[in-house]
Amino acid sequence: MPNPQPKKGLFQFYLHNLVWVGLSIVAIILDQWTKWIASTSLNYADPVPVLPFLNWTLLHNYGAAFSFLSDAGGWQRYFFTSLAGLVSVIFVFWLMRMPKNVKVLPLAVALILGGAIGNLIDRVSLGYVVDFIHVFYNNSHFPAFNIADSAITLGTILLLIDTFFLEKRRIQAAEKQHD
């Protein structure tokens, strides 16, 4: 008698997850659009006040988060491009295999994926990432960032929430179904 369970192979994708891929695409488009606006409207390193704690300041980041390794001599561009490309492929596979009842985890993965690809596009096409959101308080300045960085950060927070709080509930619910 054939097994009624669907196959769970590496390429078993679920069409309902195209919504999450769509969210990643929205994040990429929003990121690239705002970077284009910043690049065409702002003068490099010239702050434009928005709020008492926020400026639009066009900056180019040749490194990773918070300009990590920005002075490393150029090899970091290829390293971060390769890393982002590899992680993006893995995340697409992971995202497309999510069960329908899970909501926070695919949201987190979709945001991280969209942000990673948004910054990857900059690295490949420009050799640096465009940053323009500059938050500060008095003389304390947070490193400039962009929409992709915001998506990655929010996605990471949601991933941590899912990992530390929601995964345990999913495991307990699955155990109750098998009892």
Coordinates of C-alpha atoms in Angstrom, one line a residue:
M1 CA 0.0 0.0 0.0
P2 CA 1.5 3.4 -0.9
N3 CA 2.5 5.8 1.8
P4 CA -0.1 8.6 2.1
Q5 CA 2.5 11.0 3.5
P6 CA 3.9 13.6 1.1
K7 CA 7.6 13.4 0.3
K8 CA 9.8 15.7 2.3
G9 CA 12.7 16.0 -0.1
L10 CA 15.1 18.9 -0.4
F11 CA 13.0 20.4 -3.2
Q12 CA 9.6 20.0 -1.5
F13 CA 8.3 23.6 -1.7
Y14 CA 4.9 24.9 -0.6
L15 CA 3.2 27.5 -2.8
H16 CA 1.7 29.2 0.2
N17 CA 5.2 30.5 1.0
L18 CA 5.3 32.6 -2.1
V19 CA 3.6 35.3 0.1
W20 CA 6.8 35.4 2.2
V21 CA 9.0 35.6 -0.9
G22 CA 6.8 38.5 -2.0
L23 CA 7.5 40.2 1.3
S24 CA 11.2 39.8 0.7
I25 CA 10.8 41.4 -2.7
V26 CA 8.8 44.3 -1.2
A27 CA 11.7 44.8 1.3
I28 CA 14.2 44.8 -1.6
I29 CA 12.2 47.3 -3.7
L30 CA 11.7 49.6 -0.7
D31 CA 15.3 49.4 0.2
Q32 CA 16.6 50.1 -3.3
W33 CA 14.1 52.9 -3.9
T34 CA 15.0 54.7 -0.7
K35 CA 18.7 54.3 -1.4
W36 CA 18.2 55.7 -4.9
I37 CA 16.3 58.7 -3.4
A38 CA 19.1 59.2 -0.8
S39 CA 21.9 58.9 -3.5
T40 CA 20.2 61.4 -5.9
S41 CA 18.9 63.9 -3.3
L42 CA 21.6 64.1 -0.6
N43 CA 25.2 65.3 -0.7
Y44 CA 27.7 62.8 0.6
A45 CA 28.3 63.1 4.4
D46 CA 26.2 66.3 4.6
P47 CA 23.5 65.8 7.3
V48 CA 19.9 66.9 6.6
P49 CA 18.0 67.3 9.9
V50 CA 14.7 65.5 10.1
L51 CA 13.9 65.2 13.8
P52 CA 15.9 66.3 16.9
F53 CA 17.5 62.7 16.9
L54 CA 17.4 61.9 13.2
N55 CA 19.3 63.1 10.1
W56 CA 19.4 61.9 6.6
T57 CA 23.1 61.5 5.9
L58 CA 24.4 59.8 2.8
L59 CA 27.3 57.5 3.5
H60 CA 29.0 54.6 1.8
N61 CA 29.8 51.5 3.8
Y62 CA 32.6 49.4 2.3
G63 CA 32.5 46.9 5.2
A64 CA 29.8 45.0 7.0
A65 CA 27.6 46.0 9.9
F66 CA 28.7 49.3 11.5
S67 CA 31.5 49.5 8.9
F68 CA 33.2 46.4 10.2
L69 CA 36.3 45.7 8.1
S70 CA 35.7 48.8 5.9
D71 CA 39.5 49.4 5.8
A72 CA 40.5 45.8 5.0
G73 CA 41.8 46.5 1.6
G74 CA 39.0 45.3 -0.7
W75 CA 38.9 41.6 -0.1
Q76 CA 35.9 42.1 2.2
R77 CA 33.7 43.1 -0.7
Y78 CA 34.1 39.6 -2.2
F79 CA 33.8 37.9 1.1
F80 CA 30.5 39.7 2.1
T81 CA 29.1 39.3 -1.4
S82 CA 29.8 35.6 -1.4
L83 CA 28.4 35.2 2.2
A84 CA 25.3 37.2 1.4
G85 CA 24.7 35.2 -1.8
L86 CA 25.1 31.8 0.0
V87 CA 22.9 32.8 2.9
S88 CA 20.3 34.1 0.5
V89 CA 20.1 30.8 -1.4
I90 CA 19.9 28.9 1.9
F91 CA 17.1 31.2 3.2
V92 CA 15.1 30.9 0.0
F93 CA 15.2 27.1 0.4
W94 CA 14.3 27.4 4.1
L95 CA 11.5 29.9 3.5
M96 CA 9.9 27.8 0.7
R97 CA 9.8 24.7 3.0
M98 CA 8.0 26.4 5.9
P99 CA 4.8 24.7 7.1
K100 CA 1.6 26.7 6.7
N101 CA 0.9 26.9 10.4
V102 CA 4.1 28.8 11.2
K103 CA 3.9 32.6 10.9
V104 CA 6.6 34.4 12.8
L105 CA 9.6 32.3 11.6
P106 CA 8.9 32.8 7.8
L107 CA 8.2 36.5 8.5
A108 CA 11.7 36.7 10.2
V109 CA 13.4 34.8 7.4
A110 CA 11.6 36.9 4.7
L111 CA 12.8 40.2 6.3
I112 CA 16.4 38.9 6.7
L113 CA 16.4 37.6 3.1
G114 CA 15.0 40.9 1.7
G115 CA 17.6 42.9 3.7
A116 CA 20.5 40.7 2.7
I117 CA 19.6 40.9 -1.0
G118 CA 19.0 44.6 -0.8
N119 CA 22.6 45.1 0.5
L120 CA 23.9 42.5 -1.8
I121 CA 22.6 44.4 -4.8
D122 CA 24.6 47.5 -3.6
R123 CA 27.8 45.5 -3.0
V124 CA 27.7 43.9 -6.5
S125 CA 26.6 47.0 -8.4
L126 CA 28.4 49.7 -6.4
G127 CA 31.2 48.1 -4.4
Y128 CA 29.7 49.5 -1.2
V129 CA 26.4 49.7 0.7
V130 CA 24.4 53.0 0.7
D131 CA 23.5 54.1 4.2
F132 CA 21.5 57.2 4.9
I133 CA 19.5 56.9 8.2
H134 CA 21.5 58.6 11.0
V135 CA 20.2 58.4 14.6
F136 CA 21.8 60.2 17.4
Y137 CA 21.3 61.6 20.9
N138 CA 23.4 64.6 21.9
N139 CA 27.0 63.6 21.0
S140 CA 26.2 59.9 20.9
H141 CA 25.8 58.7 17.3
F142 CA 24.5 55.3 16.1
P143 CA 26.2 54.2 12.9
A144 CA 24.2 55.1 9.7
F145 CA 22.0 52.4 8.3
N146 CA 19.4 51.8 5.7
I147 CA 16.0 50.0 5.1
A148 CA 17.8 46.7 4.4
D149 CA 19.6 46.9 7.7
S150 CA 16.3 47.7 9.4
A151 CA 14.7 44.6 7.8
I152 CA 17.6 42.4 8.9
T153 CA 17.5 43.7 12.4
L154 CA 13.7 43.3 12.7
G155 CA 13.9 39.8 11.2
T156 CA 16.7 38.8 13.6
I157 CA 14.6 40.0 16.6
L158 CA 11.6 38.0 15.3
L159 CA 13.9 35.0 14.7
L160 CA 15.1 35.2 18.3
I161 CA 11.5 35.5 19.6
D162 CA 10.6 32.4 17.5
T163 CA 13.6 30.4 18.6
F164 CA 13.3 31.2 22.4
F165 CA 9.5 31.3 22.8
L166 CA 7.5 29.9 19.9
E167 CA 9.6 26.9 18.9
K168 CA 9.0 25.3 22.3
R169 CA 5.2 25.7 21.8
R170 CA 5.4 24.1 18.4
I171 CA 7.3 21.1 19.7
Q172 CA 4.8 20.7 22.6
A173 CA 1.9 20.9 20.2
A174 CA 3.4 18.3 17.9
E175 CA 4.1 16.0 20.8
K176 CA 0.4 16.3 21.9
Q177 CA -0.7 15.4 18.4
H178 CA 1.4 12.2 18.4
D179 CA 0.1 11.1 21.9

